[in-house]
Structures are given as structure tokens and as C-alpha cells.
Amino acid sequence: MDVKEKMDDLRKYLHGKKVVIAFSGGADSTLLASVAQEEAQDALAVMVDNGVIPAECVDRAEKIAQKIGIKLSVVHKNFLDDPAFKINPPNRCYVCKLNMYQELDEIARTHQYDFVVDGTNISDLLENRPGIKVNLEKEVKMPLVQSGFTSQDVRNILKEWNIDYNPSTTCLATRLSTGEEITLQKINRIEYAENLIKNTTGMEVVRVRDQEGLARIEVEDVDKIINKKLLHYIDSELRSIGFKRVTLDITGYKDSNEDIIIYKPCTHEKNRIMFETDLPYHINLPDTCQELESWGEVKCSQEMGVAMLEMEGKNITLFAKGKIVARKVKDREDAQELLVKILPCIRR
């Protein structure tokens, strides 16, 4: 399916509906809000300020929504008041998203909207995002997933349409290691550190990871920060606000990998093409097999930790540990289209 077909499918899905959109001003929710504003009978963008997102995110979201022409409601909540969030458990993103989507669900019910949608896309399903489980539990729709949009598809369309979006909308709590308590003091110093680096380098995407008092800096372009005087200044400033040590990750910050499936040639059988991908999370085989039955014949062995799907003359093997292998496919494009179809069926 090409991008035009995906867009036609998205427009059809939203046409005439009354929808509440989980909005952050990032690329995905901006595209979704833009299309909903054109196609939906009524569209309301809702942003939840959870108390641990950069202050600039709310301002930028308001400006982006205004340019799109969509109604925006900002709900202010302090998630640091929730002990289940503050202790920073491994499923912190699940706790956060559950709290957010309960707010959106209440708004949708109160004002009689048809459903809540968010900007989850196909590329997101390849990442370890515990919060995606909330979509299933709260019946939050994922139109970009249904239409097969990848992150790159979304960015390409916004560039073509000349629509601005915020390239950095992640919660500041993500800068802390799992298990390290989230406090207002830590959030404030992380935000100060990131703003300092943004203002002195001109870069929009900056991450300062707080690892028990050690600041690990990640930036989109390392060359813009490698300057002796600048680094000395940043080190001095970050130490003055409580960081014990300051380091620079020279790998830099990178967004999600767009190569969603990898070619693995069959050495002894050159006529057999095989592609595979490794998910960074385990697959719930029983639930996944049940979902896959709509696509073809499924054989599932929980004991062996494997499931096999015969679909359109092709073979897909899924392993409980997260590996997916596609066989009997024509080429990379064929394998990728197959993966796009089955990823929404995978349960964690």
C-alpha cells in the first residue's frame, strides 16, 4: 500500500466521526489532528499536562493546534501525586498513559464523542512501549496503525504539506532510570539542563539522562556541541544544579529505526527469500494467535514458544521471545507489507 492509499484509508476512517484526539503536538498526533479537522464531523484535540513534560510542549501544542484550526483542550494533572507513577516502575509509561487516557475517555463520554484516537503508528509497534496495552484496554483507536503508516510516512507527509510539529514531546520522566524515584527537583534540573543546551547550540532535540546524579547528554548533532569552551560551560552549569558528573554520549540521539525488517538470505537455498525482525518485547502467543486467525491458518504451540501463520501462500513464524520470520515472500516490500498486516495482531 502506497502513501496515497494509506491517506485515503485514514480519511475514510475519520470521515463523519466525532473523535477526541490524544494530542501532544508531535508528528503523529499533528497529522491525525490535521486530517480529523478536515474529515471528522467533530474533532477535539486534548493534551494532558502531567506535570513532568517540558513547559514548552504545551505552548507549542497550542500554537500547532491553532494553525491546524482544531479545538484544543489542555488538562492539567500532576502525576507526581500518584505513588504508582512516582516510584518509576518498569511499566511507568503504562501507568502514565492509563491515567491520561482515563481523562480522555471521560471527556469523550461526557460530550458524546464516538471514540478516542491516538497517533500510534506501525513503527511504534516495533518498540518496547508498555503504554500500547492501554489502547487495547481502554479501546482507544489507532488509525495510523490500521492504515499502515510508519513514522517516516508521517514525517514525509507533514513536510510535503508544510505543517510544523514538535520533534521532541517525550515526558521528562523518561530521562530517569527505572526504579529511581521521580521527584520535582530531578525533573526541574533535567528541564533546565536540556533548555540550556538547546539555547546554546540551537538544537531542538536534546536529552539529558539523569542516572543517579550523572548527566548523560544525547543530542541530534554531536558536532554542534563539541567545543571545549561550550562543554566546559555546560559542565559547570550542570554541576551547579546538582549533577555530580557530566558526560556526552557521542553516538548521539537517534529516533526509531525505520528498517522494520531485515533480509536474511538462505545460504543453501538461494531461491528461498527470508526476512526477519526482532521485537524488544515478548509476545503473548495465545492472545496473538487468536488475533491472527482472521488472516489465515494458525498453528500455535505455547509449550514450544512458537506460532506459525500461513497467509496468502506465505509463511510467518512468531517466537514468544519476540522474533518474527517471514518466508516464501517475493522481496523486502512484500515482507514489509506482510509485517504491517500482522503487527496490529501481536499482543504483549
Short mmCIF file of C-alpha atoms in Angstrom, two decimals:
data_model
loop_
_atom_site.label_atom_id
_atom_site.label_comp_id
_atom_site.label_asym_id
_atom_site.label_seq_id
_atom_site.Cartn_x
_atom_site.Cartn_y
_atom_site.Cartn_z
CA MET A 1 0.00 0.00 0.00
CA ASP A 2 1.49 3.35 -1.03
CA VAL A 3 1.17 6.55 1.00
CA LYS A 4 -1.76 7.83 -1.06
CA GLU A 5 -3.73 4.65 -0.37
CA LYS A 6 -2.88 4.93 3.33
CA MET A 7 -4.07 8.52 3.39
CA ASP A 8 -7.31 7.62 1.59
CA ASP A 9 -7.88 4.88 4.15
CA LEU A 10 -7.23 7.28 7.04
CA ARG A 11 -9.61 9.88 5.65
CA LYS A 12 -12.31 7.24 5.18
CA TYR A 13 -11.85 6.03 8.76
CA LEU A 14 -12.28 9.52 10.26
CA HIS A 15 -14.93 10.81 7.87
CA GLY A 16 -18.14 11.87 9.62
CA LYS A 17 -16.99 10.68 13.07
CA LYS A 18 -16.91 12.56 16.36
CA VAL A 19 -13.45 11.99 17.80
CA VAL A 20 -11.28 13.00 20.72
CA ILE A 21 -7.60 13.04 19.75
CA ALA A 22 -4.78 12.40 22.22
CA PHE A 23 -2.64 15.38 21.22
CA SER A 24 0.97 16.26 22.00
CA GLY A 25 1.95 18.40 19.03
CA GLY A 26 4.34 15.67 17.88
CA ALA A 27 4.38 14.44 14.28
CA ASP A 28 1.85 11.62 14.65
CA SER A 29 -0.84 13.45 16.60
CA THR A 30 -0.36 16.54 14.41
CA LEU A 31 -1.06 14.56 11.24
CA LEU A 32 -4.03 12.84 12.87
CA ALA A 33 -5.47 16.14 14.10
CA SER A 34 -4.98 17.77 10.70
CA VAL A 35 -6.86 15.02 8.86
CA ALA A 36 -9.55 14.80 11.55
CA GLN A 37 -10.14 18.54 11.31
CA GLU A 38 -10.91 18.08 7.61
CA GLU A 39 -12.84 14.81 7.71
CA ALA A 40 -14.47 14.34 11.11
CA GLN A 41 -17.91 15.67 11.97
CA ASP A 42 -16.42 16.96 15.22
CA ALA A 43 -12.80 16.73 16.37
CA LEU A 44 -11.39 17.78 19.74
CA ALA A 45 -7.67 17.61 20.48
CA VAL A 46 -6.87 17.00 24.15
CA MET A 47 -3.45 17.40 25.71
CA VAL A 48 -2.75 16.17 29.24
CA ASP A 49 -0.06 18.18 31.01
CA ASN A 50 1.05 15.55 33.51
CA GLY A 51 3.43 17.81 35.43
CA VAL A 52 6.56 16.16 34.03
CA ILE A 53 6.56 17.28 30.41
CA PRO A 54 8.67 20.24 29.24
CA ALA A 55 6.74 23.50 29.71
CA GLU A 56 7.43 24.47 26.10
CA CYS A 57 5.47 21.42 24.90
CA VAL A 58 2.16 22.91 25.98
CA ASP A 59 2.93 26.25 24.35
CA ARG A 60 3.98 24.61 21.08
CA ALA A 61 0.97 22.29 21.08
CA GLU A 62 -1.36 25.27 21.44
CA LYS A 63 0.31 27.05 18.50
CA ILE A 64 0.23 23.92 16.32
CA ALA A 65 -3.45 23.30 17.08
CA GLN A 66 -4.23 26.91 16.28
CA LYS A 67 -2.50 26.65 12.88
CA ILE A 68 -4.38 23.44 12.10
CA GLY A 69 -7.61 25.07 13.20
CA ILE A 70 -8.63 22.32 15.61
CA LYS A 71 -10.14 22.82 19.06
CA LEU A 72 -7.65 22.07 21.85
CA SER A 73 -8.34 21.36 25.50
CA VAL A 74 -5.38 21.17 27.93
CA VAL A 75 -5.94 19.11 31.06
CA HIS A 76 -3.51 19.88 33.89
CA LYS A 77 -2.72 16.97 36.24
CA ASN A 78 0.27 16.34 38.49
CA PHE A 79 1.21 12.67 38.12
CA LEU A 80 3.83 13.07 40.85
CA ASP A 81 0.87 12.89 43.23
CA ASP A 82 0.35 9.28 42.12
CA PRO A 83 2.68 6.93 44.09
CA ALA A 84 2.36 4.26 41.36
CA PHE A 85 3.94 6.70 38.90
CA LYS A 86 6.38 8.41 41.24
CA ILE A 87 8.24 5.20 42.17
CA ASN A 88 9.16 4.90 38.47
CA PRO A 89 8.37 1.19 37.92
CA PRO A 90 9.29 -0.71 34.72
CA ASN A 91 5.73 -0.11 33.48
CA ARG A 92 5.80 3.62 34.28
CA CYS A 93 4.68 4.51 30.75
CA TYR A 94 1.70 2.20 31.16
CA VAL A 95 0.73 3.91 34.44
CA CYS A 96 1.13 7.34 32.85
CA LYS A 97 -0.83 6.53 29.72
CA LEU A 98 -3.60 4.83 31.69
CA ASN A 99 -4.06 7.98 33.77
CA MET A 100 -4.05 10.15 30.65
CA TYR A 101 -6.50 8.06 28.68
CA GLN A 102 -8.91 7.83 31.59
CA GLU A 103 -9.13 11.62 31.34
CA LEU A 104 -9.71 11.46 27.57
CA ASP A 105 -12.27 8.68 27.95
CA GLU A 106 -14.22 10.75 30.47
CA ILE A 107 -14.22 13.74 28.12
CA ALA A 108 -15.41 11.58 25.22
CA ARG A 109 -18.22 10.05 27.27
CA THR A 110 -19.35 13.34 28.80
CA HIS A 111 -19.53 15.16 25.47
CA GLN A 112 -20.78 12.15 23.47
CA TYR A 113 -17.88 11.67 21.10
CA ASP A 114 -17.74 8.34 19.24
CA PHE A 115 -14.29 7.32 20.47
CA VAL A 116 -10.75 8.38 21.38
CA VAL A 117 -7.91 8.10 18.86
CA ASP A 118 -4.17 8.49 19.22
CA GLY A 119 -1.14 8.73 16.92
CA THR A 120 0.37 5.29 17.48
CA ASN A 121 1.89 4.11 14.19
CA ILE A 122 3.33 0.89 12.81
CA SER A 123 6.91 1.84 13.78
CA ASP A 124 5.78 2.21 17.41
CA LEU A 125 4.69 -1.44 17.46
CA LEU A 126 8.33 -2.41 16.87
CA GLU A 127 9.41 -0.71 20.09
CA ASN A 128 9.08 -1.65 23.74
CA ARG A 129 6.19 0.64 24.65
CA PRO A 130 4.19 -0.74 27.59
CA GLY A 131 1.67 2.07 27.16
CA ILE A 132 0.32 0.50 23.97
CA LYS A 133 -1.51 -2.03 26.15
CA VAL A 134 -3.67 0.86 27.37
CA ASN A 135 -5.05 1.34 23.85
CA LEU A 136 -6.46 -2.18 23.93
CA GLU A 137 -7.77 -1.96 27.48
CA LYS A 138 -9.44 1.44 27.02
CA GLU A 139 -10.48 0.77 23.39
CA VAL A 140 -8.51 3.76 22.14
CA LYS A 141 -8.34 3.54 18.35
CA MET A 142 -5.07 3.65 16.38
CA PRO A 143 -5.99 4.87 12.87
CA LEU A 144 -2.37 5.25 11.75
CA VAL A 145 -1.72 1.60 12.61
CA GLN A 146 -4.89 0.49 10.84
CA SER A 147 -3.86 2.39 7.71
CA GLY A 148 -0.25 1.15 7.82
CA PHE A 149 1.58 4.44 8.46
CA THR A 150 5.23 4.28 9.58
CA SER A 151 6.99 7.15 11.37
CA GLN A 152 8.74 8.06 8.13
CA ASP A 153 5.42 8.16 6.24
CA VAL A 154 4.09 10.65 8.77
CA ARG A 155 7.14 12.94 8.63
CA ASN A 156 7.18 12.86 4.83
CA ILE A 157 3.52 13.92 4.61
CA LEU A 158 3.93 16.76 7.13
CA LYS A 159 6.96 18.00 5.19
CA GLU A 160 5.01 17.86 1.92
CA TRP A 161 2.07 19.71 3.49
CA ASN A 162 4.43 22.21 5.17
CA ILE A 163 2.89 21.56 8.59
CA ASP A 164 5.03 22.28 11.66
CA TYR A 165 5.22 19.85 14.56
CA ASN A 166 7.23 19.48 17.75
CA PRO A 167 10.07 16.97 17.18
CA SER A 168 10.56 16.46 20.92
CA THR A 169 7.49 15.76 23.05
CA THR A 170 8.61 12.98 25.37
CA CYS A 171 7.97 13.14 29.09
CA LEU A 172 10.97 14.20 31.23
CA ALA A 173 10.43 11.16 33.45
CA THR A 174 11.86 9.05 30.59
CA ARG A 175 15.27 10.59 31.39
CA LEU A 176 15.41 8.73 34.72
CA SER A 177 16.45 5.10 35.09
CA THR A 178 13.71 2.66 36.02
CA GLY A 179 13.37 2.32 39.78
CA GLU A 180 14.85 5.74 40.52
CA GLU A 181 12.18 7.83 42.24
CA ILE A 182 10.77 10.70 40.20
CA THR A 183 10.92 13.97 42.10
CA LEU A 184 10.16 17.56 41.14
CA GLN A 185 13.79 18.50 41.89
CA LYS A 186 15.10 15.96 39.38
CA ILE A 187 12.54 16.95 36.73
CA ASN A 188 13.39 20.64 37.14
CA ARG A 189 17.12 20.13 36.79
CA ILE A 190 16.68 17.91 33.73
CA GLU A 191 14.45 20.53 32.11
CA TYR A 192 16.93 23.30 32.96
CA ALA A 193 19.84 21.27 31.54
CA GLU A 194 18.03 20.49 28.28
CA ASN A 195 16.91 24.09 27.78
CA LEU A 196 20.44 25.31 28.45
CA ILE A 197 21.87 23.05 25.74
CA LYS A 198 19.08 23.88 23.29
CA ASN A 199 19.59 27.61 23.76
CA THR A 200 23.39 27.47 23.43
CA THR A 201 23.50 25.12 20.44
CA GLY A 202 20.28 25.87 18.57
CA MET A 203 19.33 22.18 18.51
CA GLU A 204 15.71 21.16 19.06
CA VAL A 205 16.26 17.55 20.12
CA VAL A 206 18.27 17.22 23.32
CA ARG A 207 18.13 14.56 26.03
CA VAL A 208 19.85 14.78 29.40
CA ARG A 209 19.62 11.39 31.10
CA ASP A 210 19.84 11.61 34.90
CA GLN A 211 21.47 8.39 36.09
CA GLU A 212 21.68 8.74 39.87
CA GLY A 213 23.21 12.18 39.56
CA LEU A 214 25.28 11.51 36.44
CA ALA A 215 24.11 13.58 33.46
CA ARG A 216 24.41 11.80 30.11
CA ILE A 217 23.84 14.20 27.25
CA GLU A 218 22.37 12.99 23.94
CA VAL A 219 21.94 15.41 21.03
CA GLU A 220 20.84 15.12 17.41
CA ASP A 221 24.11 16.56 16.05
CA VAL A 222 27.20 15.91 18.18
CA ASP A 223 29.33 18.26 16.05
CA LYS A 224 27.33 21.24 17.33
CA ILE A 225 28.32 20.62 20.93
CA ILE A 226 31.95 19.52 20.59
CA ASN A 227 33.62 22.77 21.54
CA LYS A 228 35.97 22.99 24.50
CA LYS A 229 34.62 26.27 25.89
CA LEU A 230 31.00 25.24 25.36
CA LEU A 231 31.50 21.86 27.01
CA HIS A 232 33.26 23.49 29.95
CA TYR A 233 30.35 25.93 30.33
CA ILE A 234 27.74 23.15 30.18
CA ASP A 235 29.71 21.06 32.67
CA SER A 236 29.93 24.00 35.09
CA GLU A 237 26.23 24.84 34.80
CA LEU A 238 25.01 21.27 35.21
CA ARG A 239 27.22 20.70 38.23
CA SER A 240 25.89 23.90 39.79
CA ILE A 241 22.32 22.49 39.75
CA GLY A 242 23.24 19.21 41.41
CA PHE A 243 24.68 16.84 38.81
CA LYS A 244 27.74 15.05 40.17
CA ARG A 245 29.28 14.33 36.78
CA VAL A 246 28.51 15.31 33.17
CA THR A 247 29.11 13.05 30.16
CA LEU A 248 28.43 13.24 26.43
CA ASP A 249 27.11 10.23 24.51
CA ILE A 250 29.00 10.60 21.21
CA THR A 251 26.60 8.21 19.48
CA GLY A 252 24.03 10.97 19.72
CA TYR A 253 20.25 10.76 19.93
CA LYS A 254 18.55 8.77 17.22
CA ASP A 255 14.87 8.25 16.53
CA SER A 256 13.33 4.82 15.97
CA ASN A 257 14.90 2.57 13.34
CA GLU A 258 12.97 2.75 10.08
CA ASP A 259 14.37 -0.55 8.78
CA ILE A 260 11.48 -2.57 10.14
CA ILE A 261 12.50 -5.86 8.58
CA ILE A 262 15.92 -7.33 7.73
CA TYR A 263 16.89 -9.54 4.79
CA LYS A 264 18.38 -12.88 5.80
CA PRO A 265 19.49 -14.85 2.71
CA CYS A 266 19.13 -18.61 2.82
CA THR A 267 22.67 -19.77 2.10
CA HIS A 268 21.86 -23.23 0.78
CA GLU A 269 18.57 -22.40 -0.92
CA LYS A 270 19.07 -19.22 -2.93
CA ASN A 271 15.56 -19.33 -4.34
CA ARG A 272 14.08 -19.00 -0.85
CA ILE A 273 13.97 -15.46 0.49
CA MET A 274 13.64 -14.93 4.20
CA PHE A 275 13.13 -11.73 6.21
CA GLU A 276 13.07 -11.28 9.95
CA THR A 277 12.67 -8.71 12.70
CA ASP A 278 13.33 -8.81 16.44
CA LEU A 279 10.81 -7.15 18.71
CA PRO A 280 12.21 -5.77 22.00
CA TYR A 281 9.43 -7.45 23.98
CA HIS A 282 7.92 -10.90 24.48
CA ILE A 283 4.84 -11.99 22.56
CA ASN A 284 1.74 -13.29 24.31
CA LEU A 285 1.25 -16.27 21.94
CA PRO A 286 -2.27 -17.43 22.96
CA ASP A 287 -3.79 -13.95 22.57
CA THR A 288 -1.76 -13.24 19.42
CA CYS A 289 -2.79 -16.50 17.77
CA GLN A 290 -6.42 -15.70 18.42
CA GLU A 291 -5.99 -12.33 16.67
CA LEU A 292 -4.09 -13.87 13.75
CA GLU A 293 -6.89 -16.29 12.91
CA SER A 294 -8.58 -13.54 10.88
CA TRP A 295 -5.64 -13.65 8.43
CA GLY A 296 -5.22 -17.37 7.82
CA GLU A 297 -4.44 -20.78 9.26
CA VAL A 298 -2.60 -20.55 12.59
CA LYS A 299 -0.70 -23.25 14.43
CA CYS A 300 0.24 -22.27 17.97
CA SER A 301 2.41 -24.14 20.47
CA GLN A 302 2.74 -22.37 23.78
CA GLU A 303 4.97 -25.16 25.07
CA MET A 304 7.48 -24.66 22.25
CA GLY A 305 7.03 -20.89 22.30
CA VAL A 306 6.22 -20.64 18.61
CA ALA A 307 3.30 -19.82 16.31
CA MET A 308 3.03 -20.28 12.55
CA LEU A 309 0.69 -18.47 10.17
CA GLU A 310 0.01 -19.48 6.57
CA MET A 311 -1.22 -16.38 4.78
CA GLU A 312 -1.60 -15.71 1.06
CA GLY A 313 0.80 -18.55 0.27
CA LYS A 314 3.42 -17.12 2.61
CA ASN A 315 4.68 -18.36 5.95
CA ILE A 316 5.12 -16.29 9.11
CA THR A 317 6.74 -17.73 12.22
CA LEU A 318 6.46 -15.88 15.53
CA PHE A 319 8.53 -16.76 18.57
CA ALA A 320 7.48 -15.95 22.12
CA LYS A 321 10.78 -14.11 22.71
CA GLY A 322 9.89 -11.60 20.01
CA LYS A 323 11.43 -12.79 16.75
CA ILE A 324 9.29 -12.79 13.59
CA VAL A 325 10.40 -14.61 10.44
CA ALA A 326 8.75 -14.28 7.03
CA ARG A 327 9.30 -16.96 4.38
CA LYS A 328 8.04 -17.55 0.83
CA VAL A 329 7.93 -13.82 0.18
CA LYS A 330 8.94 -12.13 -3.10
CA ASP A 331 11.09 -9.30 -1.80
CA ARG A 332 11.56 -6.77 1.01
CA GLU A 333 8.46 -4.80 0.06
CA ASP A 334 6.33 -7.95 0.09
CA ALA A 335 7.72 -8.93 3.50
CA GLN A 336 7.16 -5.45 4.92
CA GLU A 337 3.54 -5.33 3.75
CA LEU A 338 3.01 -8.69 5.41
CA LEU A 339 4.53 -7.46 8.67
CA VAL A 340 2.38 -4.32 8.61
CA LYS A 341 -0.70 -6.55 8.48
CA ILE A 342 0.22 -8.81 11.39
CA LEU A 343 1.86 -6.31 13.79
CA PRO A 344 -1.52 -4.94 14.98
CA CYS A 345 -2.47 -8.52 15.93
CA ILE A 346 0.50 -9.03 18.24
CA ARG A 347 -0.27 -8.93 21.96
CA ARG A 348 2.29 -8.41 24.68
#
